[in-house]
Amino acid sequence: MLLWTMGKNRWLLYALLGIMAFGLFPKLEAQDALAVGKRDIIFLIDSSMGATIINAVREFIKRFVDTMPIGPDQVQVGVAMFSTTPKSEINLNSFSSKESLSSALSRIKPKPSVEVNIGAALDFVRTNMLRPESGSRIQDQVTQLVLLLTSKKSKDSVQQPAEALRQRGVLTLAAGSKDADEAELKQIAFDEAMVFILRDFRLLLRISREMISHLSTLTGVVVTEGPTETALAVGKRDIIFLIDSSMGATIINAVREFIKRFVDTMPIGPDQVQVGVAMFSTTPKSEINLNSFSSKESLSSALSRIKPKPSVEVNIGAALDFVRTNMLRPESGSRIQDQVTQVVLLLTSKKSKDSVQQPAEALRQRGVLTLAAGSKDADEAELKQIAFDEAMVFILRDFRLLLRISREMISHLSTLTGVVVTEGPTETALAVGKRDIIFLIDSSMGSTIINAVREFIKRFVDTMPIGPDQVQVGVAMFSTTPKSEINLNSFSSKESLSSALSRIKPKPSVEVNIGAALDFVRTNMLRPESGSRIQDQVTQLVLLLTSKKSKDSVQQPAEALRRMGVLTLAAGSKAADEAELKQIAFDEAVVFILKDFRLLLRNPKEIISHLSTLTGVVVTGPN
């Protein structure tokens, strides 16, 4: 949630001082603004306001830019316009100089409309512009500000979109004129003092100093977004945090804050995600059972009460056994007998005094997915014994870094899926085990992009256990017509697969038929003779990558894959149609919009995580 860096009374004083400063120095130079520090600022403009008003708004933004130290390591400015639908005009990383920014601002135009959807515009900013690929430094904890300027009341609801921005720590200001609704603007702004009602937006040029002062001085703490929607796609889960209580107050506070952030991103409840906490040093103790609290508020309150316990030794083996015998029971809230995924995250700063091998194996035999994070004197080899997969071991120099890298771990906690067992041992490979994955690539994207996609797939292959009894990878290319490049059973080693990937080529085309390509995958590649293990109930995944909107219909082909239990993910860039990708994907949470597919190489972890952890139930073979 949002954290102010100034109290209300002090804020009024600082705001006044800011206004006085601008009054004394009306021609503030960039070097005087260096004290402003890094910040990302997005102007969200109602494009229906008419040319005269848009000109005044544009001039206001130019004046603001003139006072700021603009650059990728200083202040970044973005602009989005909206009426019924939103559009990004300038991304935060589009321009790195005042001159280029001012020139781009001159090109923004009004768009007549009798209605505006502010809720959709706020969601657009959050999901499209507050992303690393759009230049946002939100993951680096850089202050994020949004200034909304509108002359109308919204046709759609603003409450949830505004709240979603607040939960990310975004500081939203709201300015309205004419038919704007003051109560609605108060819902939108992060504080009612940040609502400005003007008779006419041309007055911005007279009172710009006050608003510029707010944009350049307000500071907030941003929060890395957790994958709430992704968790919903993979459903119910019981998650236990097993915490080494000997780590000291500062570290325990950081761990507590990390868990609170996780809780904030999850749909908490007895029919959704349940969270438990156990602490241990030489002996373990349950602090929060899975069924102790059913709301985020009560959980966060209980988390505030967990305390460190000094100790020179820890018994992790006993702690793992305690979780299995005391917390993974129906009376403690565990839904293990209902086949609900059970996840345990161990966090420790020490090597265990007792043996962890048998307790870890006992959890594995129940199908429990154990992740292990260690710092300081933790033993990496021991953590690898504990975790259900070595990829789920995290070594940190200091657990305070959890607050910086929380997104990756939250992704694992909310997407990993396994098969639990109530009695007797079982294989846990299903959690990350057998799967058939087909990459369906728009071949019209050009050689540079195809090279990047090819490199992304190679990196994915490098992380997977490739083979006929493990993970199989296939590739199909399409433009107007589809073609199989690599069948699922074509290659059984990483080397041969990588070599084959090097041979796939682009094919220029102005149109693409995605519907036909999806049908081709279903009727030609999801067959036993092409290597698909669909009839053996092995999870089938398809990742579509396209830069264009389809010429043919995708609805029926996508639905036919869904009926077979195929998990289709969709990634789009450039002229790809987001609404169409949402029709294709089995869940909207696995739709990825990228400015450029070369960005896949910068942050491939999220998509790779989905491809390697999502699990579905296949229904029939292709027909």
Coordinates of C-alpha atoms in Angstrom, one line a residue, residues 267-512:
P267 CA -7.4 -13.7 -3.2
I268 CA -7.4 -14.8 0.5
G269 CA -10.1 -17.0 1.8
P270 CA -11.2 -20.6 2.7
D271 CA -12.1 -21.3 -0.9
Q272 CA -9.1 -19.5 -2.4
V273 CA -5.6 -19.0 -1.1
Q274 CA -4.8 -19.8 2.5
V275 CA -1.6 -18.7 4.3
G276 CA 0.1 -20.2 7.3
V277 CA 3.3 -19.3 9.2
A278 CA 5.6 -21.4 11.4
M279 CA 8.7 -20.2 13.2
F280 CA 11.7 -22.4 14.3
S281 CA 15.1 -22.3 15.9
T282 CA 15.9 -25.5 17.8
T283 CA 12.2 -26.2 18.1
P284 CA 9.3 -25.3 15.8
K285 CA 6.1 -23.5 16.6
S286 CA 3.0 -22.7 14.6
E287 CA 2.3 -18.9 14.5
I288 CA -0.6 -18.9 12.0
N289 CA -2.5 -22.0 10.9
L290 CA -3.9 -22.1 7.4
N291 CA -7.4 -21.7 8.7
S292 CA -6.6 -19.1 11.4
F293 CA -7.6 -16.1 9.3
S294 CA -9.8 -15.6 6.2
S295 CA -9.1 -12.0 5.4
K296 CA -6.1 -10.0 4.3
E297 CA -6.6 -7.5 7.2
S298 CA -6.6 -10.2 9.9
L299 CA -3.7 -12.0 8.4
S300 CA -1.6 -8.8 8.1
S301 CA -2.4 -7.9 11.7
A302 CA -1.3 -11.4 12.9
L303 CA 1.9 -11.1 10.9
S304 CA 2.8 -8.0 12.8
R305 CA 2.9 -10.0 16.0
I306 CA 5.5 -12.6 14.9
K307 CA 8.8 -12.1 16.8
P308 CA 12.5 -13.2 16.5
K309 CA 14.0 -15.7 18.9
P310 CA 17.8 -15.6 19.4
S311 CA 19.5 -18.9 18.9
V312 CA 23.0 -20.1 17.7
E313 CA 21.5 -23.3 16.2
V314 CA 18.5 -24.3 14.1
N315 CA 16.9 -27.7 13.4
I316 CA 15.4 -27.4 9.9
G317 CA 14.7 -31.2 9.8
A318 CA 12.5 -31.0 12.9
A319 CA 10.8 -27.9 11.4
L320 CA 10.0 -29.7 8.2
D321 CA 8.6 -32.6 10.1
F322 CA 6.5 -30.3 12.2
V323 CA 4.9 -28.7 9.1
R324 CA 4.1 -32.2 7.7
T325 CA 2.7 -33.7 10.9
N326 CA 1.0 -30.7 12.5
M327 CA 0.2 -28.1 9.8
L328 CA -0.7 -30.2 6.8
R329 CA -3.7 -31.6 8.6
P330 CA -7.4 -30.8 8.0
E331 CA -7.8 -29.6 11.6
S332 CA -5.0 -27.0 10.9
G333 CA -6.8 -25.9 7.8
S334 CA -4.8 -27.9 5.2
R335 CA -6.9 -29.0 2.2
I336 CA -4.4 -31.7 1.3
Q337 CA -7.1 -34.3 1.3
D338 CA -9.0 -32.3 -1.3
Q339 CA -6.0 -32.4 -3.6
V340 CA -5.4 -28.6 -3.2
T341 CA -1.7 -27.7 -4.0
Q342 CA 0.4 -27.5 -0.9
V343 CA 3.4 -25.1 -1.0
V344 CA 6.1 -24.5 1.7
L345 CA 8.6 -21.7 1.6
L346 CA 11.6 -22.1 3.9
L347 CA 13.6 -19.0 4.8
T348 CA 16.8 -19.5 6.9
S349 CA 20.1 -17.9 7.6
K350 CA 21.8 -21.0 9.0
K351 CA 22.9 -24.5 8.2
S352 CA 20.7 -27.1 10.0
K353 CA 22.0 -28.9 13.1
D354 CA 19.9 -31.9 12.4
S355 CA 19.4 -33.9 9.1
V356 CA 17.0 -32.6 6.5
Q357 CA 17.1 -35.4 4.0
Q358 CA 14.3 -37.7 5.4
P359 CA 12.0 -34.8 6.4
A360 CA 12.3 -33.2 3.0
E361 CA 11.7 -36.6 1.2
A362 CA 8.6 -37.2 3.4
L363 CA 7.2 -33.9 2.1
R364 CA 8.0 -34.7 -1.4
Q365 CA 6.3 -38.1 -1.1
R366 CA 3.1 -36.2 -0.1
G367 CA 3.5 -34.1 -3.3
V368 CA 4.3 -30.9 -1.3
L369 CA 6.2 -28.3 -3.3
T370 CA 8.9 -27.0 -1.0
L371 CA 11.0 -23.9 -1.9
A372 CA 14.1 -22.9 0.0
A373 CA 15.7 -19.5 0.4
G374 CA 18.9 -18.9 2.4
S375 CA 21.2 -16.1 3.4
K376 CA 24.4 -15.7 5.4
D377 CA 25.4 -19.2 6.8
A378 CA 22.7 -21.2 5.1
D379 CA 24.1 -24.2 3.2
E380 CA 23.2 -24.2 -0.5
A381 CA 23.7 -28.0 -0.9
E382 CA 21.3 -28.5 2.1
L383 CA 18.7 -26.2 0.6
K384 CA 18.9 -28.2 -2.7
Q385 CA 18.1 -31.4 -0.6
I386 CA 15.1 -29.6 0.8
A387 CA 13.6 -28.0 -2.3
F388 CA 11.4 -30.1 -4.6
D389 CA 13.5 -28.8 -7.5
E390 CA 16.9 -27.1 -7.5
A391 CA 15.5 -24.2 -9.5
M392 CA 13.4 -23.4 -6.4
V393 CA 16.5 -22.6 -4.3
F394 CA 17.3 -18.9 -3.8
I395 CA 20.5 -17.6 -2.3
L396 CA 20.4 -14.0 -1.0
R397 CA 23.2 -12.0 0.5
D398 CA 20.6 -10.5 2.9
F399 CA 16.9 -11.2 3.3
R400 CA 16.1 -7.5 3.1
L401 CA 16.7 -8.0 -0.6
L402 CA 13.4 -10.0 -0.6
L403 CA 11.6 -6.6 -0.9
R404 CA 13.5 -5.9 -4.1
I405 CA 13.1 -9.3 -5.8
S406 CA 9.7 -10.3 -4.4
R407 CA 8.1 -10.6 -7.8
E408 CA 9.9 -13.7 -8.9
M409 CA 9.3 -15.6 -5.7
I410 CA 5.7 -14.4 -5.5
S411 CA 5.3 -15.8 -9.1
H412 CA 6.5 -19.2 -8.0
L413 CA 4.3 -19.3 -4.9
S414 CA 1.2 -18.4 -6.9
T415 CA 1.7 -20.4 -10.1
L416 CA 3.4 -23.7 -9.2
T417 CA 1.0 -26.7 -9.2
G418 CA 1.5 -30.2 -7.9
V419 CA -0.4 -33.3 -7.2
V420 CA -0.8 -34.0 -3.5
V421 CA -1.2 -37.4 -2.0
T422 CA -2.9 -38.4 1.2
E423 CA -1.3 -41.8 1.7
G424 CA 1.8 -43.4 0.3
P425 CA 4.7 -42.1 -1.8
T426 CA 4.1 -40.5 -5.2
E427 CA 6.1 -38.9 -8.0
T428 CA 6.2 -35.2 -7.7
A429 CA 7.6 -34.6 -11.2
L430 CA 4.2 -33.5 -12.3
A431 CA 4.8 -30.1 -10.6
V432 CA 7.4 -29.3 -13.2
G433 CA 7.5 -32.7 -14.9
K434 CA 6.3 -34.0 -18.3
R435 CA 4.9 -31.4 -20.6
D436 CA 4.6 -30.9 -24.4
I437 CA 5.2 -27.3 -25.4
I438 CA 4.6 -25.8 -28.9
F439 CA 5.9 -22.4 -29.8
L440 CA 3.6 -20.9 -32.6
I441 CA 5.6 -18.1 -34.2
D442 CA 4.4 -15.4 -36.6
S443 CA 7.1 -15.8 -39.3
S444 CA 6.3 -12.3 -40.8
M445 CA 8.1 -10.5 -38.0
G446 CA 11.4 -10.0 -39.7
S447 CA 14.8 -11.5 -39.1
T448 CA 15.8 -9.4 -36.1
I449 CA 12.7 -10.3 -34.2
I450 CA 12.8 -14.0 -35.3
N451 CA 16.4 -14.1 -34.0
A452 CA 15.3 -12.8 -30.7
V453 CA 12.4 -15.3 -30.4
R454 CA 14.7 -18.1 -31.4
E455 CA 17.2 -17.1 -28.7
F456 CA 14.4 -16.9 -26.2
I457 CA 13.3 -20.5 -27.0
K458 CA 16.9 -21.7 -26.8
R459 CA 17.2 -20.1 -23.3
F460 CA 14.0 -21.9 -22.3
V461 CA 15.3 -25.2 -23.7
D462 CA 18.5 -24.8 -21.7
T463 CA 16.5 -24.6 -18.5
M464 CA 14.4 -27.7 -19.2
P465 CA 14.9 -31.5 -18.8
I466 CA 14.5 -32.3 -22.5
G467 CA 13.5 -35.9 -23.5
P468 CA 10.7 -38.3 -24.5
D469 CA 9.9 -38.9 -20.9
Q470 CA 10.3 -35.3 -19.7
V471 CA 9.8 -32.0 -21.6
Q472 CA 9.2 -32.0 -25.4
V473 CA 9.4 -28.9 -27.5
G474 CA 7.8 -28.3 -30.9
V475 CA 7.8 -25.2 -33.2
A476 CA 5.4 -24.1 -35.9
M477 CA 5.7 -21.0 -38.0
F478 CA 2.8 -19.2 -39.8
S479 CA 1.9 -16.1 -41.9
T480 CA -1.1 -16.7 -44.1
T481 CA -0.4 -20.5 -44.0
P482 CA 1.1 -22.5 -41.1
K483 CA 4.0 -25.0 -41.2
S484 CA 5.6 -27.4 -38.7
E485 CA 9.3 -26.7 -38.2
I486 CA 10.0 -29.0 -35.3
N487 CA 7.6 -31.7 -34.1
L488 CA 7.4 -32.7 -30.5
N489 CA 9.3 -35.9 -31.2
S490 CA 11.8 -34.6 -33.7
F491 CA 14.6 -34.1 -31.2
S492 CA 15.3 -35.6 -27.8
S493 CA 18.4 -33.6 -26.7
K494 CA 19.0 -29.9 -26.0
E495 CA 21.9 -29.8 -28.5
S496 CA 19.8 -31.2 -31.5
L497 CA 16.9 -28.9 -30.6
S498 CA 19.1 -25.8 -30.4
S499 CA 20.7 -26.7 -33.8
A500 CA 17.3 -27.1 -35.4
L501 CA 16.1 -23.8 -33.9
S502 CA 19.0 -22.0 -35.6
R503 CA 17.5 -23.0 -39.0
I504 CA 14.1 -21.4 -38.6
K505 CA 13.6 -18.4 -40.9
P506 CA 11.3 -15.4 -41.3
K507 CA 8.8 -15.2 -44.1
P508 CA 7.7 -11.7 -45.2
S509 CA 3.9 -11.2 -45.2
V510 CA 1.5 -8.3 -44.8
E511 CA -1.2 -10.6 -43.3
V512 CA -1.4 -13.5 -40.9

